[in-house]
CSV table of C-alpha atoms and ligand atoms in Angstrom, one decimal:
chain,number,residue,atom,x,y,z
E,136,UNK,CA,0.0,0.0,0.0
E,137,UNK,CA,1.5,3.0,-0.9
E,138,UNK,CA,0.0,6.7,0.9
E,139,UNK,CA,2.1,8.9,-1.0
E,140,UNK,CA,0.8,11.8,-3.7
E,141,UNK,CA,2.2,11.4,-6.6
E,142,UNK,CA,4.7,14.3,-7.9
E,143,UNK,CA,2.4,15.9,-9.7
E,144,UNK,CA,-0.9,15.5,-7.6
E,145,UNK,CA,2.1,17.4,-4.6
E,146,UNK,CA,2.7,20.3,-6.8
E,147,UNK,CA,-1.3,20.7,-7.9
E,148,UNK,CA,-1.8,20.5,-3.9
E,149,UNK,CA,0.6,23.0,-3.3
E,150,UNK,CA,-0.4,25.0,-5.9
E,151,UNK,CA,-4.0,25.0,-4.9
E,152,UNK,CA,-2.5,25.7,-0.9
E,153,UNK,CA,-0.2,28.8,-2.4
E,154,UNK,CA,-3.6,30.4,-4.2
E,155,UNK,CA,-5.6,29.7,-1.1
E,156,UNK,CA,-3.5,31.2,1.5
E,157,UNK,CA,-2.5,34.0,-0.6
E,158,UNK,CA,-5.4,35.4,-2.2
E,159,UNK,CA,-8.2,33.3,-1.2
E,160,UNK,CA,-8.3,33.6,2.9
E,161,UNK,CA,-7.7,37.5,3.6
E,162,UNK,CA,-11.0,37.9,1.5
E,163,UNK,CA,-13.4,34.5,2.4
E,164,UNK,CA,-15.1,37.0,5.8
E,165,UNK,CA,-15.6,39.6,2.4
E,166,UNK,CA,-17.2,36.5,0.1
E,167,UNK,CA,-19.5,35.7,2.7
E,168,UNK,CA,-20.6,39.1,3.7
E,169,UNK,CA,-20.7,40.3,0.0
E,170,UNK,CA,-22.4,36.7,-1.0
E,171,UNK,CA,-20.6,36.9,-4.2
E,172,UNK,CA,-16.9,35.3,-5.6
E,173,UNK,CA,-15.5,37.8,-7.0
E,174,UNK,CA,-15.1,37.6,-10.7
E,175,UNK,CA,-11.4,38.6,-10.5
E,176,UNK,CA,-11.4,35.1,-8.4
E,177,UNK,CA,-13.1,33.0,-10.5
E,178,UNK,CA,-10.6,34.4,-13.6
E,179,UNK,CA,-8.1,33.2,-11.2
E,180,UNK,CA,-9.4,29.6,-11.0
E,181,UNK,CA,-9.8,29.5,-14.3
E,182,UNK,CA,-6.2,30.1,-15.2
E,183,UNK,CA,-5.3,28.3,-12.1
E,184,UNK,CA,-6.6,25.2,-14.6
E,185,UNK,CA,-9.0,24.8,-11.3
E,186,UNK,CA,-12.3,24.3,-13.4
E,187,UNK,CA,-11.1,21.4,-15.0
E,188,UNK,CA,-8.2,19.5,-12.9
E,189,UNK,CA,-9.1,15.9,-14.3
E,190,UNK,CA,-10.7,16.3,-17.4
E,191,UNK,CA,-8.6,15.5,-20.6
E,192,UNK,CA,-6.5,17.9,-22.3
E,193,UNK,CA,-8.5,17.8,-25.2
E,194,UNK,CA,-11.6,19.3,-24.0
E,195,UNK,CA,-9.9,22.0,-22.1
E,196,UNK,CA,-9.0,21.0,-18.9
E,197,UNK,CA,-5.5,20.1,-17.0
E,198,UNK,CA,-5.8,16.4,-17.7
E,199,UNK,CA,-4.5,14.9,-14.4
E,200,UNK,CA,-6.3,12.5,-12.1
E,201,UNK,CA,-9.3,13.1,-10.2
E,202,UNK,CA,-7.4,12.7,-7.0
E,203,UNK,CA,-5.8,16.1,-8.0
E,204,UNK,CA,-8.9,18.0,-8.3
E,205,UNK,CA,-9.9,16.5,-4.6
E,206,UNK,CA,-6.8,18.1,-3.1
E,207,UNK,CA,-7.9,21.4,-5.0
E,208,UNK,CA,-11.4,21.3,-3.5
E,209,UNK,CA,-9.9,20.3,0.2
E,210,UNK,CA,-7.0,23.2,0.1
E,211,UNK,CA,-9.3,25.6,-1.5
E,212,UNK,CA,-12.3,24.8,1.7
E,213,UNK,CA,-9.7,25.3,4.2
E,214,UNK,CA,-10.1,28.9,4.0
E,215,UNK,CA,-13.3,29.3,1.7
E,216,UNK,CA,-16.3,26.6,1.6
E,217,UNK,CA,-17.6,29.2,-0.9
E,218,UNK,CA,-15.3,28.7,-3.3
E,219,UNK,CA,-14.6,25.1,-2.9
E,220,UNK,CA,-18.4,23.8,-3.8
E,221,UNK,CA,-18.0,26.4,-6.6
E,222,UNK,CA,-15.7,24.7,-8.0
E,223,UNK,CA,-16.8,20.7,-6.6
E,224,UNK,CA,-20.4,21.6,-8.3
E,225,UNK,CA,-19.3,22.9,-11.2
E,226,UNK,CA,-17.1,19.8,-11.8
E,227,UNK,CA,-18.5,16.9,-10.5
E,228,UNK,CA,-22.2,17.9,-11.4
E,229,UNK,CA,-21.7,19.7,-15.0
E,230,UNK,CA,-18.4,18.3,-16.4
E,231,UNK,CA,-18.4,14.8,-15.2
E,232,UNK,CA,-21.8,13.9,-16.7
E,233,UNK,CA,-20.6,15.5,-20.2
E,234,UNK,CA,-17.5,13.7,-20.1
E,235,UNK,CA,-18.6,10.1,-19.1
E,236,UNK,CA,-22.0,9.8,-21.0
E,237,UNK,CA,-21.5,12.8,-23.7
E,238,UNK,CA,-21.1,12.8,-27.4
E,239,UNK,CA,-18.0,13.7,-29.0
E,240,UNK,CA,-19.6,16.8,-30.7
E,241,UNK,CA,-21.2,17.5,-27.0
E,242,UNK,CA,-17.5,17.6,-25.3
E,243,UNK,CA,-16.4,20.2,-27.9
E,244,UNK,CA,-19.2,22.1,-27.9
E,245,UNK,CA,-20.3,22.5,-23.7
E,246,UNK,CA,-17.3,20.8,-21.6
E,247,UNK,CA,-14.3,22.4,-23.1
E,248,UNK,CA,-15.6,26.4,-22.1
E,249,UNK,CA,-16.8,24.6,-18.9
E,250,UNK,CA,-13.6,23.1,-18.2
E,251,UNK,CA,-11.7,26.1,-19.5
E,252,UNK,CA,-13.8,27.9,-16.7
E,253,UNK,CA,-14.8,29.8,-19.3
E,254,UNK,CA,-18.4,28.7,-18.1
E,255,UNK,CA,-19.8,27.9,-15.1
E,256,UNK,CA,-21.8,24.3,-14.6
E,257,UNK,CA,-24.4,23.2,-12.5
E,258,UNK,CA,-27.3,20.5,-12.2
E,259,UNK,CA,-30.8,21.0,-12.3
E,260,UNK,CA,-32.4,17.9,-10.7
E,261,UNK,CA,-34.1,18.9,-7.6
E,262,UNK,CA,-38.0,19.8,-6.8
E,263,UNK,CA,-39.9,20.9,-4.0
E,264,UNK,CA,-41.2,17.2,-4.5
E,265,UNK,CA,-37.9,15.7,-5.5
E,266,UNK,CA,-35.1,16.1,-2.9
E,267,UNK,CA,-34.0,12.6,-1.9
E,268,UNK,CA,-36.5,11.1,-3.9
E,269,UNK,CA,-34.6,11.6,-7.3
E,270,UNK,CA,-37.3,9.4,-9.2
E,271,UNK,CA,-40.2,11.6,-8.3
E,272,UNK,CA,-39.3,14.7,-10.5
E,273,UNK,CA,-42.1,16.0,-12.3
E,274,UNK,CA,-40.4,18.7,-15.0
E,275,UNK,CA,-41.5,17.4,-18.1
E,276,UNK,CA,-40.2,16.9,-21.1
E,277,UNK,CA,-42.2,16.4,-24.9
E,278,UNK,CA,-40.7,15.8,-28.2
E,279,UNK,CA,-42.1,18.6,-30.5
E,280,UNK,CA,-40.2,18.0,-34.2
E,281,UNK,CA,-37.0,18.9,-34.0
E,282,UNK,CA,-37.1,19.7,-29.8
E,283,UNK,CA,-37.6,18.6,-27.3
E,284,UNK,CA,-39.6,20.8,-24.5
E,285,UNK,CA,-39.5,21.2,-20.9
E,286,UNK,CA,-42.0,22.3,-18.1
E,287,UNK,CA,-41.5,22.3,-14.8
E,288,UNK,CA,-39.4,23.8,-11.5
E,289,UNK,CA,-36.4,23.4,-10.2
E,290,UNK,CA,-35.0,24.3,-7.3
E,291,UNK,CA,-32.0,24.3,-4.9
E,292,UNK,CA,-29.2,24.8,-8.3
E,293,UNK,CA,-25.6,25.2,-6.5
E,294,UNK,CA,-24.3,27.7,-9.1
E,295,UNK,CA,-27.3,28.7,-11.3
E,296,UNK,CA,-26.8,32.1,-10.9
E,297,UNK,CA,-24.1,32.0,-13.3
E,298,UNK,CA,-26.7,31.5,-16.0
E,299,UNK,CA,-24.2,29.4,-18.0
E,300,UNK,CA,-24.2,25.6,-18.7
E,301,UNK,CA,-26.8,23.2,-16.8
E,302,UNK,CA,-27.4,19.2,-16.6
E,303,UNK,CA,-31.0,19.1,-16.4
E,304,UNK,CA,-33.6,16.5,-15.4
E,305,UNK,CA,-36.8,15.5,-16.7
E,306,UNK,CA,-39.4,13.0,-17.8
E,307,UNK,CA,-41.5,11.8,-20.4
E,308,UNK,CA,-43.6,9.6,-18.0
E,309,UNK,CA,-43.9,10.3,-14.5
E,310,UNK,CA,-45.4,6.9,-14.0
E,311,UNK,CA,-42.5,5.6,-15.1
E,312,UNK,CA,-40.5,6.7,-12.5
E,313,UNK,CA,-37.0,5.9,-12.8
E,314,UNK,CA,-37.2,4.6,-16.2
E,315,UNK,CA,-39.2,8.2,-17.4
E,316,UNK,CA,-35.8,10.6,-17.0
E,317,UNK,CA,-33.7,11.8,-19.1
E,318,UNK,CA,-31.1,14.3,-18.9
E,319,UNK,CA,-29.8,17.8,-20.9
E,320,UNK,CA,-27.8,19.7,-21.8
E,321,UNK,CA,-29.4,23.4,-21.1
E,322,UNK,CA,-27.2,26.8,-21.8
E,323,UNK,CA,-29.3,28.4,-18.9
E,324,UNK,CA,-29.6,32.1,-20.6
E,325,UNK,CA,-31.7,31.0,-23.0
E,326,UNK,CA,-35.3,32.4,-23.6
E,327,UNK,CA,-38.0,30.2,-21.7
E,328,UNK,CA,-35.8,30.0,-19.3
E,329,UNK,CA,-36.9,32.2,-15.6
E,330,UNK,CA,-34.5,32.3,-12.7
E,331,UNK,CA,-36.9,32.9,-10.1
E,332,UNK,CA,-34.7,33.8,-7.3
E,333,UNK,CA,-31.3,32.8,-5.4
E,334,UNK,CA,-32.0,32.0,-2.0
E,335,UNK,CA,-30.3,34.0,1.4
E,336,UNK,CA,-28.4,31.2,3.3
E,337,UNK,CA,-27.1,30.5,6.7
E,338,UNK,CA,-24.0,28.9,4.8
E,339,UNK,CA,-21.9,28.8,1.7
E,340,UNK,CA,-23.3,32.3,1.2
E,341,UNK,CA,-20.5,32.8,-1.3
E,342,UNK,CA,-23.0,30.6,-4.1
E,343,UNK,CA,-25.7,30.5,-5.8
E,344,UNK,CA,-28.5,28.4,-5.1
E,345,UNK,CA,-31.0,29.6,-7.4
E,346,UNK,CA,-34.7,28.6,-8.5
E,347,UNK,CA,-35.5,28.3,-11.9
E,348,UNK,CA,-39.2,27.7,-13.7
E,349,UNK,CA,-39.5,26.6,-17.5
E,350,UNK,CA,-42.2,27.3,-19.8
E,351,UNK,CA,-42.4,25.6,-22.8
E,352,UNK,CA,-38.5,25.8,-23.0
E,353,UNK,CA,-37.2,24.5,-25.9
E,354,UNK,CA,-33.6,22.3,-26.1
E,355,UNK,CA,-32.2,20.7,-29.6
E,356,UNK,CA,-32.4,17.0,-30.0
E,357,UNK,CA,-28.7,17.0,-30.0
E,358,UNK,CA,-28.9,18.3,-26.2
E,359,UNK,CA,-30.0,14.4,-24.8
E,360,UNK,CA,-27.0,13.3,-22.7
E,361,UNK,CA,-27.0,10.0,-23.3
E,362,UNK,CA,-30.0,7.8,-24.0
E,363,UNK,CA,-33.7,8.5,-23.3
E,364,UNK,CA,-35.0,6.9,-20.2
E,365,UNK,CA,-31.2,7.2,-19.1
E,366,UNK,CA,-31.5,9.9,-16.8
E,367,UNK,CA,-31.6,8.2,-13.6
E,368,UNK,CA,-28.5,6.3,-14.0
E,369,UNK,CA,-26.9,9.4,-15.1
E,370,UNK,CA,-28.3,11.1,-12.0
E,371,UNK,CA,-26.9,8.3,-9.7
E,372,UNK,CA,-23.1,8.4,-11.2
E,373,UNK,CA,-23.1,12.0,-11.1
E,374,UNK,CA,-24.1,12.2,-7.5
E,375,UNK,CA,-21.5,9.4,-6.4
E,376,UNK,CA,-18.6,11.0,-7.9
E,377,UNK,CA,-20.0,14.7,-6.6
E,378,UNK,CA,-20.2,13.2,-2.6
E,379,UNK,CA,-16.4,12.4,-3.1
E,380,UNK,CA,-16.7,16.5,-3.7
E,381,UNK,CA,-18.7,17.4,-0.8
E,382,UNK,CA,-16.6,15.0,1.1
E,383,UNK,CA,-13.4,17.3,0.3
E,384,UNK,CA,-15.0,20.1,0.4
E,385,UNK,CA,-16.1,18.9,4.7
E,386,UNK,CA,-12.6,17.7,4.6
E,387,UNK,CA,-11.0,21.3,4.0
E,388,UNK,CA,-13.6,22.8,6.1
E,389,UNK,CA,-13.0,20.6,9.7
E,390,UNK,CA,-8.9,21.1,8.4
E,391,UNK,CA,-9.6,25.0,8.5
E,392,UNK,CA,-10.8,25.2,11.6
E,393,UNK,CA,-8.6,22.8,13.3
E,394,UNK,CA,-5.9,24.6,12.3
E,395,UNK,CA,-7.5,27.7,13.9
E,396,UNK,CA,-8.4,26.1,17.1
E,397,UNK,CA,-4.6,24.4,17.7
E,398,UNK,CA,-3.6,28.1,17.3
E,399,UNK,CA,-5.5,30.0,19.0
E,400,UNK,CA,-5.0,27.3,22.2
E,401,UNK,CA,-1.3,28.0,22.1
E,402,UNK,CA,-1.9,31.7,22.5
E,403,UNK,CA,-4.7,32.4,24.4
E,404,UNK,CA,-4.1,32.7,28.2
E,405,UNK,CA,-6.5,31.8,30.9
E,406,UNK,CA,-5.3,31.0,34.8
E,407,UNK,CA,-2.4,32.4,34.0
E,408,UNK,CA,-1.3,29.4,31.6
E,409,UNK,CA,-2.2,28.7,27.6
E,410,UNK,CA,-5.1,26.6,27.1
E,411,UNK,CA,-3.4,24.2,25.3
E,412,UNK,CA,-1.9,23.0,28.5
E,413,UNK,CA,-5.3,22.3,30.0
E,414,UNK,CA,-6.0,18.3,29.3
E,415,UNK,CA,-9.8,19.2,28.7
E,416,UNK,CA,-8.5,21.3,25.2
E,417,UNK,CA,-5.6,18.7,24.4
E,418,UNK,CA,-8.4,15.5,24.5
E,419,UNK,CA,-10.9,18.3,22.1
E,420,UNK,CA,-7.7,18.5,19.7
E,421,UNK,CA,-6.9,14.9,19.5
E,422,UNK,CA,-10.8,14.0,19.2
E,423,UNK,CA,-10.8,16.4,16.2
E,424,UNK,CA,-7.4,15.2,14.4
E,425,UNK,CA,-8.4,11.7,15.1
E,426,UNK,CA,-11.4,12.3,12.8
E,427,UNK,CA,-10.1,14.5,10.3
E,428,UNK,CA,-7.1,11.9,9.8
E,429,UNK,CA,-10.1,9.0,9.3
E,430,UNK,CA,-11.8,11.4,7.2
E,431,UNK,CA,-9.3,11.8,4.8
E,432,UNK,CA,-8.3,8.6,4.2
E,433,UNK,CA,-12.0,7.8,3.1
E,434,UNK,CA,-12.0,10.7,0.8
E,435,UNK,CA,-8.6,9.5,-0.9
E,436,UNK,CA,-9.5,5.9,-0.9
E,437,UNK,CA,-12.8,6.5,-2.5
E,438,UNK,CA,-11.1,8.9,-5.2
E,439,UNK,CA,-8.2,6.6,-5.5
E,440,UNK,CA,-10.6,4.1,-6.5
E,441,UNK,CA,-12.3,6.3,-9.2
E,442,UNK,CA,-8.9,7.3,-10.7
E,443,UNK,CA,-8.7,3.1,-10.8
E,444,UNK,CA,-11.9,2.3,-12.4
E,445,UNK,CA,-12.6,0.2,-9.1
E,446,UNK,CA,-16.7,0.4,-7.9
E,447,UNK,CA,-16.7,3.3,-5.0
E,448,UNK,CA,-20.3,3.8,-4.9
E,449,UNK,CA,-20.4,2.6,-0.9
E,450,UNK,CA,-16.9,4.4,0.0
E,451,UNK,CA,-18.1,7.7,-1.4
E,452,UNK,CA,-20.8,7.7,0.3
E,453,UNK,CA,-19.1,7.0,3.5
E,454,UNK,CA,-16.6,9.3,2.9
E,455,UNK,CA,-19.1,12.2,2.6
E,456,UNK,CA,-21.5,10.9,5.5
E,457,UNK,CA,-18.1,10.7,7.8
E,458,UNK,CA,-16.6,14.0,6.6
E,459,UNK,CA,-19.5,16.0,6.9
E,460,UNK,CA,-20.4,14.6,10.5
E,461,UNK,CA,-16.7,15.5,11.0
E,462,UNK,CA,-16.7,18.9,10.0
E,463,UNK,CA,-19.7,19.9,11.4
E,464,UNK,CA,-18.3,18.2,14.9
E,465,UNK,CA,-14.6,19.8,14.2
E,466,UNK,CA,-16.2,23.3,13.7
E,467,UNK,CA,-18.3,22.9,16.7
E,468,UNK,CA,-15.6,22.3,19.1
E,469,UNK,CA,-13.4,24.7,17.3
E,470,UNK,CA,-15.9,27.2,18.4
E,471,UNK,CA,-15.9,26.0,22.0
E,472,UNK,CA,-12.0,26.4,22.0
E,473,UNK,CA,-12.4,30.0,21.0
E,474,UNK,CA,-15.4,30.1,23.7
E,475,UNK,CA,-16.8,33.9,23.3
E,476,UNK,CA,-14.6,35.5,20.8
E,477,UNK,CA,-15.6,31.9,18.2
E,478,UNK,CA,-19.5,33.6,18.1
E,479,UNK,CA,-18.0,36.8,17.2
E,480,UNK,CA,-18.5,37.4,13.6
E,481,UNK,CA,-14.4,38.9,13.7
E,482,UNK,CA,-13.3,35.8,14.0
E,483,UNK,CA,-13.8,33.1,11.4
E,484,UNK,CA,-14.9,29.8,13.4
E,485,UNK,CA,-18.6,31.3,13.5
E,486,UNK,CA,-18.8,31.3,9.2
E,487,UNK,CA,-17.2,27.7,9.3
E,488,UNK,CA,-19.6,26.7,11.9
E,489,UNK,CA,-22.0,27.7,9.4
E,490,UNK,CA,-20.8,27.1,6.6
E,491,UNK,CA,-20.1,23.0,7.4
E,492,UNK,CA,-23.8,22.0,8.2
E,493,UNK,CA,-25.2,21.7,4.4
E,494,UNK,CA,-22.3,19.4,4.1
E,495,UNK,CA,-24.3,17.0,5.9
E,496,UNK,CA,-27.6,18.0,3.9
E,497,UNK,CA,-26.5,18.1,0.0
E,498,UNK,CA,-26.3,15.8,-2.6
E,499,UNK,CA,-27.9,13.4,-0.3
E,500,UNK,CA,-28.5,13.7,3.3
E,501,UNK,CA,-26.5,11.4,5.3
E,502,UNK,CA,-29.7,9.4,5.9
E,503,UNK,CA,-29.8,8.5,2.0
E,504,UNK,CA,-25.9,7.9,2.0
E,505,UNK,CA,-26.8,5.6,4.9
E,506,UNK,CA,-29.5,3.9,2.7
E,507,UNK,CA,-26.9,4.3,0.0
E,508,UNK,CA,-24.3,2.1,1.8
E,509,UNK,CA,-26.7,-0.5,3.1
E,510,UNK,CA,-28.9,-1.0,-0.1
E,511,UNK,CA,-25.4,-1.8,-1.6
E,512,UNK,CA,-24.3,-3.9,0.8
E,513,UNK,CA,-27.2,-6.0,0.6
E,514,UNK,CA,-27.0,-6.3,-3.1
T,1631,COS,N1,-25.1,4.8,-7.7
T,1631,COS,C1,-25.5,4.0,-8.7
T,1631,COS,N2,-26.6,3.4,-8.8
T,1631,COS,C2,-27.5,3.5,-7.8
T,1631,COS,C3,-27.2,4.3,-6.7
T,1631,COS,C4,-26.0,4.9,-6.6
T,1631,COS,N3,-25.6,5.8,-5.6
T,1631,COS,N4,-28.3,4.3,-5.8
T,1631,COS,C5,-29.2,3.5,-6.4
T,1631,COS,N5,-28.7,3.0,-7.6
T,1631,COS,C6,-29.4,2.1,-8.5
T,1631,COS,C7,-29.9,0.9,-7.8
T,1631,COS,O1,-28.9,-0.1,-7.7
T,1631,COS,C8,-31.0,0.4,-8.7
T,1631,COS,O2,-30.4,-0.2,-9.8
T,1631,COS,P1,-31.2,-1.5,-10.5
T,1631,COS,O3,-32.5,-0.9,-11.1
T,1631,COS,O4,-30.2,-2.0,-11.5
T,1631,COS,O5,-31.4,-2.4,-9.4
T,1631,COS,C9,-31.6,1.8,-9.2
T,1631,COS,O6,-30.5,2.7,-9.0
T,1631,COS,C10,-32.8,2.2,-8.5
T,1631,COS,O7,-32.4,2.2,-7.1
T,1631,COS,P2,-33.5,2.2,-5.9
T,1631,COS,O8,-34.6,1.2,-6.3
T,1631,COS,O9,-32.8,2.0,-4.7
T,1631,COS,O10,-34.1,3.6,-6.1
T,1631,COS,P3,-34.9,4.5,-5.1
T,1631,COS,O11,-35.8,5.4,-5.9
T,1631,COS,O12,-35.5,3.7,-4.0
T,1631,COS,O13,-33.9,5.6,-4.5
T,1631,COS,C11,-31.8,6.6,-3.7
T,1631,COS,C12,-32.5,5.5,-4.5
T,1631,COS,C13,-32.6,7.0,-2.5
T,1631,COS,C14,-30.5,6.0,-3.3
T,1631,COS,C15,-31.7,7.8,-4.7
T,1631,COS,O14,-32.9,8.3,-5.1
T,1631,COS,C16,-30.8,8.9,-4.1
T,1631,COS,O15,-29.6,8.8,-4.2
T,1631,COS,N6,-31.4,9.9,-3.6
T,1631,COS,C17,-30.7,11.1,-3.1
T,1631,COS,C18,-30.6,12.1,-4.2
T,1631,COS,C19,-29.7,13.3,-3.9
T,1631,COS,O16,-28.6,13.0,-3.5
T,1631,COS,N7,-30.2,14.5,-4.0
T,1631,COS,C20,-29.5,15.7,-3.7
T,1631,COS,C21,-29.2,16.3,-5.0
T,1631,COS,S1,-28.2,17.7,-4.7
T,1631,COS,S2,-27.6,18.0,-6.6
């Protein structure tokens, strides 16, 4: 067994580390008060190669493994959650569908700007009636000669402000349930298209998560990603591969604020002595690295065995169930280290505090990952 990053997955890490430090951090408290990346950022990203770590060369992106673009999303979360489910939605939910089930004409025409960051990608598959229960969407779609149209809702879209590039869900049957989905391609600033608003959050407040309605929205044949009556399985592989995402993005998050915490204990004086020397602080600190450490090895074993072509539906969704309960405990008691001045908004423990609980909530609560892992095991 062999734990080490390869040479270049270290100097993609580092890079990723350098950008985050450096830029990213002194303006994350800005990101969430402003609820906007700024588009200077994003540019950054984009040249940074960030919006397209693992996707081939050819269609734009930096062509290394998807390991790589985990340690981007973890470095990138240790100082801005924002930006790191930017980026994790944009790739796992947008570009990963295109490039696995997408036509050649498909990757050249929607994944290469998205890649290039040049575009921004998200997926429209949520509905007030269809949050965990995927198969119960009830947008609908209709083939009208040469289109095929869509009406419906969607809400919920992790980057649809953006207005670019979208994988969206609908079906012909909703009897049919599983077997009635199918999935587009949608270039979201198109006509018939109404973003009906992007929701005020207690977290992430960095993104979008916008609400869209369609009426009688039109999208060329050539728009089906992958076959009719494909759309749940497409639905299912994008969501495994995005809770390795999430995972990273929990990982980076608990990481942050650990890091944080171990500081401010070595500095902060009470009884005329540090905090760190108190036991009750040292036994917090080693509960939280105990579970970060266990947290990332799930996250790199389950993306280790996507960059191997091994099955990691059940360690993906461990590894985001585990690293989200982690962050969410990590921040927690990161926050009970830095007792008062932790609440403050000065201080940044409060926003990761806040910022880790839809970890535990998106693309799939940690009850469906739970049904996730047993329904697998049982199969
Ligand atoms: N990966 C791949 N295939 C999966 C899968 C997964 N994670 N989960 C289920 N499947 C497969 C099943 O194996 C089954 O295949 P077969 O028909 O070949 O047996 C098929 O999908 C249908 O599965 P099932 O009968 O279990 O479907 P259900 O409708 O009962 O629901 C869950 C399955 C709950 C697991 C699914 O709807 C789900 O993941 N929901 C959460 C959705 C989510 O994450 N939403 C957040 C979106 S944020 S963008």
């Amino acid at each position: 067994m062999n734990f080490e990053l390869t040479s270049e997955e270290k100097l993609v890490q580092e890079t990723a580390r350098e950008f985050a430090q450096k830029e990213l951090k002194p303006i994350a408290s800005e990101i969430d008060k402003n609820h906007k990346i700024p588009d200077e950022i994003i540019k950054k990203l984009s040249e940074l190669g960030f919006f397209g770590v693992y996707i081939p060369e050819e269609y734009g992106g930096a062509g290394l493994s998807f390991l790589s673009y985990i340690l981007v999303v973890e470095e990138i979360s240790k100082v801005c959650a924002s930006t790191g489910v930017l980026i994790s939605a944009h790739t796992s939910l947008a570009c990963n569908p295109i490039l696995a089930f997408g036509k050649e004409q498909q990757k050249k025409k929607y994944l290469t700007p998205l890649a290039k960051g040049e575009k921004i990608g998200c997926v429209l598959l949520t509905e007030p009636e269809a949050g965990s229960d995927v198969a119960n969407i009830s947008t609908t779609v209709e083939e009208k000669e040469d289109n095929y149209v869509i009406n419906g809702n969607k809400i919920f879209v992790t980057n649809g402000g953006y207005r670019d590039y979208g994988i969206l869900f609908a079906t012909f049957d909703k009897s049919l349930r599983h077997k009635g989905i199918s999935a587009f391609i949608v270039d979201l600033s198109k006509d018939g298209i109404e973003l009906q608003r992007n929701e005020e959050k207690m977290g992430i407040r960095g993104t979008y998560t916008s609400a869209f309605a369609f009426d009688n929205l039109k999208i060329p044949k050539e728009n089906l990603l992958g076959k009719q009556g494909e759309g749940f399985k497409i639905g299912m592989d994008l969501l495994d591969g995005g809770r390795i995402g999430i995972a990273a993005q929990a990982l980076g998050i608990a990481e942050g604020a650990f890091e944080r915490a171990l500081e401010y204990s070595k500095e902060r004086k009470q009884f005329g002595r540090t905090i760190s020397s108190f036991q009750a602080i040292q036994f917090k600190l080693a509960d939280m690295a105990m579970r970060i450490e266990a947290s990332k090895l799930l996250v790199y074993e389950s993306a280790w065995f996507k960059d191997n072509n091994k099955n990691f539906i059940i360690e993906s969704s461990m590894a985001k169930a585990y690293a989200s309960e982690t962050a969410t405990y990590v921040t927690k008691e990161a926050m009970q280290i830095f007792g008062g001045y932790g609440y403050i908004t000065e201080y940044e423990i409060e926003r990761m505090y806040r910022d880790a609980k839809i970890t535990e909530i998106y693309e799939g609560t940690n009850e469906i990952q739970r049904i996730v892992i047993s329904k697998m095991m049982f199969k």
